Tab-separated table of C-alpha atoms and ligand atoms in Angstrom:
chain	number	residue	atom	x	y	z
A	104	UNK	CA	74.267	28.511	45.209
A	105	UNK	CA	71.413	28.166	47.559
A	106	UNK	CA	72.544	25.708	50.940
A	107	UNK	CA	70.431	24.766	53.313
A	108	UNK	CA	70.870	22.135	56.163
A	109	UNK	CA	68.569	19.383	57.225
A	110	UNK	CA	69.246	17.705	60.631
A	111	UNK	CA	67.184	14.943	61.664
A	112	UNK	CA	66.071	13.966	65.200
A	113	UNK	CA	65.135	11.356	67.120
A	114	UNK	CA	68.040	9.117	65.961
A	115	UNK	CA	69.838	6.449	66.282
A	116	UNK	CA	67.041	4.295	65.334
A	117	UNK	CA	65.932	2.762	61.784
A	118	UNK	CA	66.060	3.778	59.026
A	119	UNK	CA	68.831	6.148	59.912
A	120	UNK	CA	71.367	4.795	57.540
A	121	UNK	CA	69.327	4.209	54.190
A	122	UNK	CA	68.405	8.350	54.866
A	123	UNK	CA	72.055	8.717	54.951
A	124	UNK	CA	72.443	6.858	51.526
A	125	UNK	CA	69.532	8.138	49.968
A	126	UNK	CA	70.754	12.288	50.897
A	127	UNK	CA	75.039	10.812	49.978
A	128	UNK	CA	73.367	9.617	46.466
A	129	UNK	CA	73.460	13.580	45.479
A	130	UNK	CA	76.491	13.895	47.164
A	131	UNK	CA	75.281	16.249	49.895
A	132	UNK	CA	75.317	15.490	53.710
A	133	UNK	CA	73.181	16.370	56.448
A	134	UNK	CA	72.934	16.221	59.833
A	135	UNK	CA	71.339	13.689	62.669
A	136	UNK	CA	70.330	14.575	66.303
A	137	UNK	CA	70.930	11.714	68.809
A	138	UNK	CA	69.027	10.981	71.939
A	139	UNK	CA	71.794	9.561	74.806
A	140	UNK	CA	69.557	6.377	75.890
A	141	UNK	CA	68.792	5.408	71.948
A	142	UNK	CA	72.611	4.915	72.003
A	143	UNK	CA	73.538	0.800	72.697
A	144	UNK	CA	74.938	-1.802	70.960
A	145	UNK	CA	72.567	-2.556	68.154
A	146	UNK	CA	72.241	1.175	67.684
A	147	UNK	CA	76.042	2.195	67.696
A	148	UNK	CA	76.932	0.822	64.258
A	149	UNK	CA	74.041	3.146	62.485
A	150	UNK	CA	75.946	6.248	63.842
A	151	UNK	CA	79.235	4.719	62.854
A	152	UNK	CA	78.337	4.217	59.413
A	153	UNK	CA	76.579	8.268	59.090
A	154	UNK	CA	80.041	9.740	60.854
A	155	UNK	CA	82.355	7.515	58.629
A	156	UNK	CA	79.953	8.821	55.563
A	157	UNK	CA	80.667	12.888	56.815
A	158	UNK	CA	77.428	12.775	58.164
A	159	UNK	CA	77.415	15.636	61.326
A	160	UNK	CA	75.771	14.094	64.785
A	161	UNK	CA	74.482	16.633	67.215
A	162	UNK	CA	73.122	16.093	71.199
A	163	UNK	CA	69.232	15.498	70.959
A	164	UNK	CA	69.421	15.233	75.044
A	165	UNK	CA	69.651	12.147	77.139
A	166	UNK	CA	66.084	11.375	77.841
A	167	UNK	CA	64.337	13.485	75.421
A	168	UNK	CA	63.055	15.387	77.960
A	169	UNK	CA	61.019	18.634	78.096
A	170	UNK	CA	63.426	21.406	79.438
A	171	UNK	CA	61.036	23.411	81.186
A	172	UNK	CA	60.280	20.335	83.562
A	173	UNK	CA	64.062	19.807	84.599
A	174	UNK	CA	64.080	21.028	88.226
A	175	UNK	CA	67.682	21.972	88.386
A	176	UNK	CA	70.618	23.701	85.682
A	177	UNK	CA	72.943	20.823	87.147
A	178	UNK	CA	69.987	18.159	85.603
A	179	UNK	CA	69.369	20.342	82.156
A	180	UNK	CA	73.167	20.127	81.678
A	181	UNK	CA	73.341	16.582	82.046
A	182	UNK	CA	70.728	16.504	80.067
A	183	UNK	CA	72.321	18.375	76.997
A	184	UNK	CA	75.927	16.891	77.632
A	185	UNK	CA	75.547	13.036	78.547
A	186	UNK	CA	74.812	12.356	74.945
A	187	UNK	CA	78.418	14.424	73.862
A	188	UNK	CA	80.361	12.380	76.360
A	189	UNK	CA	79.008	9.064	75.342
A	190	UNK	CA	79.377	9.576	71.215
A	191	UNK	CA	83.179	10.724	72.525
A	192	UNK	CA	83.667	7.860	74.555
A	193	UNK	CA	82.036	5.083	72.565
A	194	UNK	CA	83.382	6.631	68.863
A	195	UNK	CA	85.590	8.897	69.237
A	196	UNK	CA	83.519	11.604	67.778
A	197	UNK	CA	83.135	15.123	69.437
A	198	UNK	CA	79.863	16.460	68.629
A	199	UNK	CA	79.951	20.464	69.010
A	200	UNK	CA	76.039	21.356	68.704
A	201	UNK	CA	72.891	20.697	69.983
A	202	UNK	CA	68.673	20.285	69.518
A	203	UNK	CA	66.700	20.750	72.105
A	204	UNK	CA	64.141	18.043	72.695
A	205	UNK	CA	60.839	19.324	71.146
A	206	UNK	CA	62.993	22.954	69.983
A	207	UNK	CA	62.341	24.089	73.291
A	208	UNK	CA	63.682	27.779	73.264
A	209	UNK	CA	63.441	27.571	77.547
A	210	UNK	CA	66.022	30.117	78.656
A	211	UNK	CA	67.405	28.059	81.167
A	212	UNK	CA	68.391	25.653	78.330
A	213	UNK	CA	69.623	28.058	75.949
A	214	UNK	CA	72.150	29.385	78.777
A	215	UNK	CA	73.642	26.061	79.263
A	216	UNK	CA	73.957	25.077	75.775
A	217	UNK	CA	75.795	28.726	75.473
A	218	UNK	CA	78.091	28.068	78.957
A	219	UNK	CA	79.108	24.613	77.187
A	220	UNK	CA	79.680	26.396	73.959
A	221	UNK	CA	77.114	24.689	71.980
A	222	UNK	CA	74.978	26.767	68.997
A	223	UNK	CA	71.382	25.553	69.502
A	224	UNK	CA	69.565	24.441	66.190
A	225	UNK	CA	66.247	25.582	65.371
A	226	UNK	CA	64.003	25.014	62.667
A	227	UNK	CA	64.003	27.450	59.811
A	228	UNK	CA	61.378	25.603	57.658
A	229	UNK	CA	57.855	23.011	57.805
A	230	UNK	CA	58.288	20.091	58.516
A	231	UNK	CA	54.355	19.093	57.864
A	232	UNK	CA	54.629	17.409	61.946
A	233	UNK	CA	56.882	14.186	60.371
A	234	UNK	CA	57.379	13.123	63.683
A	235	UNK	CA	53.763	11.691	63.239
A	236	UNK	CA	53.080	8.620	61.969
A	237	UNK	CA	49.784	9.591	60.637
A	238	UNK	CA	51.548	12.044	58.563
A	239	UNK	CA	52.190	11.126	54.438
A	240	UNK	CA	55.181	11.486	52.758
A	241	UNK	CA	53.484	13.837	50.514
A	242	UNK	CA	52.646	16.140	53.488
A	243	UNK	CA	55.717	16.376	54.655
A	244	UNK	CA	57.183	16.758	50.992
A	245	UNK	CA	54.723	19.262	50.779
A	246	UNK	CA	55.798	21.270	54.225
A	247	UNK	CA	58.936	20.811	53.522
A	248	UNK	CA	58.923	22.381	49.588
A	249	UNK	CA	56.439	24.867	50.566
A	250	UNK	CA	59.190	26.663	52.881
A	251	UNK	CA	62.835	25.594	52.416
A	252	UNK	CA	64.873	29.148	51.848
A	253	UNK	CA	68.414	29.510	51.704
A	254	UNK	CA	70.482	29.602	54.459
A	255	UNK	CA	67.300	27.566	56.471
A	256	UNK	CA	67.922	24.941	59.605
A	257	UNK	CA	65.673	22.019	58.841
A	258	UNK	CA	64.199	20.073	61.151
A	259	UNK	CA	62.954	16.544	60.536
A	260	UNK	CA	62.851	13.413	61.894
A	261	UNK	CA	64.482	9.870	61.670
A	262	UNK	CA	60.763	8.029	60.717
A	263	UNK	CA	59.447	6.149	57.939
A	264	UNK	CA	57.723	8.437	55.890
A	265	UNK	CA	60.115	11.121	56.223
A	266	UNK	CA	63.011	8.973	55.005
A	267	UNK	CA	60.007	7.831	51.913
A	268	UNK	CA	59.491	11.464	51.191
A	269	UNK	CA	63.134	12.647	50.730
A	270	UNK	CA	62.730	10.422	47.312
A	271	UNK	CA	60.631	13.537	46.187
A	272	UNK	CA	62.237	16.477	48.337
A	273	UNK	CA	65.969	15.728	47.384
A	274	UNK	CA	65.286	15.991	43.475
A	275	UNK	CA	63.330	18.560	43.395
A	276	UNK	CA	65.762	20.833	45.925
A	277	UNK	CA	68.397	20.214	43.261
A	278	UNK	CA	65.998	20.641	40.210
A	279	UNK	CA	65.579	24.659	42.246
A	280	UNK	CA	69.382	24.588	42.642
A	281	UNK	CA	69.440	23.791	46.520
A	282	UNK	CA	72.637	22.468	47.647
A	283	UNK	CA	72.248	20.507	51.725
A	284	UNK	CA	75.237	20.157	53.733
A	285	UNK	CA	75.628	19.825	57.400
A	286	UNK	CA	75.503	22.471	60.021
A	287	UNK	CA	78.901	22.797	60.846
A	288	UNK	CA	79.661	23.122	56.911
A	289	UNK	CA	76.711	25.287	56.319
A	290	UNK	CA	78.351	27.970	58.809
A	291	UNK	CA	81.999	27.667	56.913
A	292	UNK	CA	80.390	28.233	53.303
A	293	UNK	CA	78.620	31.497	54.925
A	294	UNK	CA	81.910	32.348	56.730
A	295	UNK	CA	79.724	32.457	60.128
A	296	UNK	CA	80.732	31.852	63.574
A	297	UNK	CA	78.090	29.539	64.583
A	298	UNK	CA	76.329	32.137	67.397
A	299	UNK	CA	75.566	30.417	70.850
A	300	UNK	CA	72.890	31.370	73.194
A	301	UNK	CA	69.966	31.874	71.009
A	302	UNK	CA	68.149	29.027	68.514
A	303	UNK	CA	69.299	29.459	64.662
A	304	UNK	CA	66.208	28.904	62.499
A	305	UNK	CA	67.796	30.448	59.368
A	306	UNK	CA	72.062	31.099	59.430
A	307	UNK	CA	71.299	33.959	57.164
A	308	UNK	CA	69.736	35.826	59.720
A	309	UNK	CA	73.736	35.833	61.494
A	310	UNK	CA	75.216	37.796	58.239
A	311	UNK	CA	76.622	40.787	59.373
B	469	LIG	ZN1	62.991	14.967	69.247
């Protein structure tokens, strides 16, 4: 079966958990990439409920910040780590990957993320620029249909339209025999070692 994996970023924010639902309805998971200083009390329950529903929750950096404008490896650390320590503090959850604010590829940040032991997660297929708000569902349906290939990282957002547009992209991935779990599980089904140090657009590319 073809498996791909779709992690979205930006998160927690709305409508994080009706994306859950709607991906859970085919009885497929995903993944979700958390920004540390989205993370407070009115946002803590929506990551809750996605971990409690196997959801997979990866570090989206505290700030959001570009990478090539962090001064200092101390500073890009914190960066990539502060969000891991809170979700582990605040629910218990240990979150064992990251996505670089705007899929930076800066080498700095890639030999962090490898010293802490975290695979970096690309993007592997369109995403039609969801993060947009000027952007359709049906463009980013569109992107998205246009490219997905087995084995792909997706990368998509926690917005609106993208969470309207999975009512299109999640049928018709199953309709061409698609299967989307999270990261983590996408790596067991391949029997990969998730690699660290470089960004994974595609796991397939790791098959040795
Ligand atoms: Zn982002």
């Amino acid at each position: 079966m073809k498996c791909i994996t779709l992690v979205f970023d930006d998160g927690p924010q709305d409508p994080i958990c009706e994306m859950a639902d709607k991906i859970k309805k085919f009885g497929w998971r995903s993944g979700f990439a958390v920004i540390g200083q989205n993370i407070n009390d009115e946002t803590l329950p929506m990551l809750r409920y996605v971990i409690d529903n196997g959801f997979q929750l990866v570090s989206h950096g505290q700030k959001h910040l570009h990478m090539e404008k962090i001064p200092t490896r101390e500073e890009i650390e914190e960066e990539i780590y502060l969000p891991i320590k809170t979700i582990k503090e605040k629910l218990n959850y240990q979150m064992t990957m990251t996505r670089l604010p705007y899929l930076s590829e800066n080498t700095g940040a890639l030999q962090v993320a490898k010293d802490l032991g975290l695979p970096v997660l690309g993007w592997g297929m369109e995403n039609g620029k969801d993060w947009d708000p000027s952007v359709t569902p049906e463009m980013i349906t569109e992107a998205v249909l246009d490219t997905v290939c087995d084995g792909a990282v997706g990368c998509l957002h926690v917005r609106t339209n993208t969470c309207k547009a999975l009512d299109v992209i999640l049928p018709e991935l199953k309709d061409r025999g698609f299967c989307v779990v999270t990261p983590e599980e996408l790596f067991k089904r391949k029997g990969i070692t998730p690699p660290v140090g470089v960004p994974i657009h595609n796991i397939n590319d790791f098959l040795t």
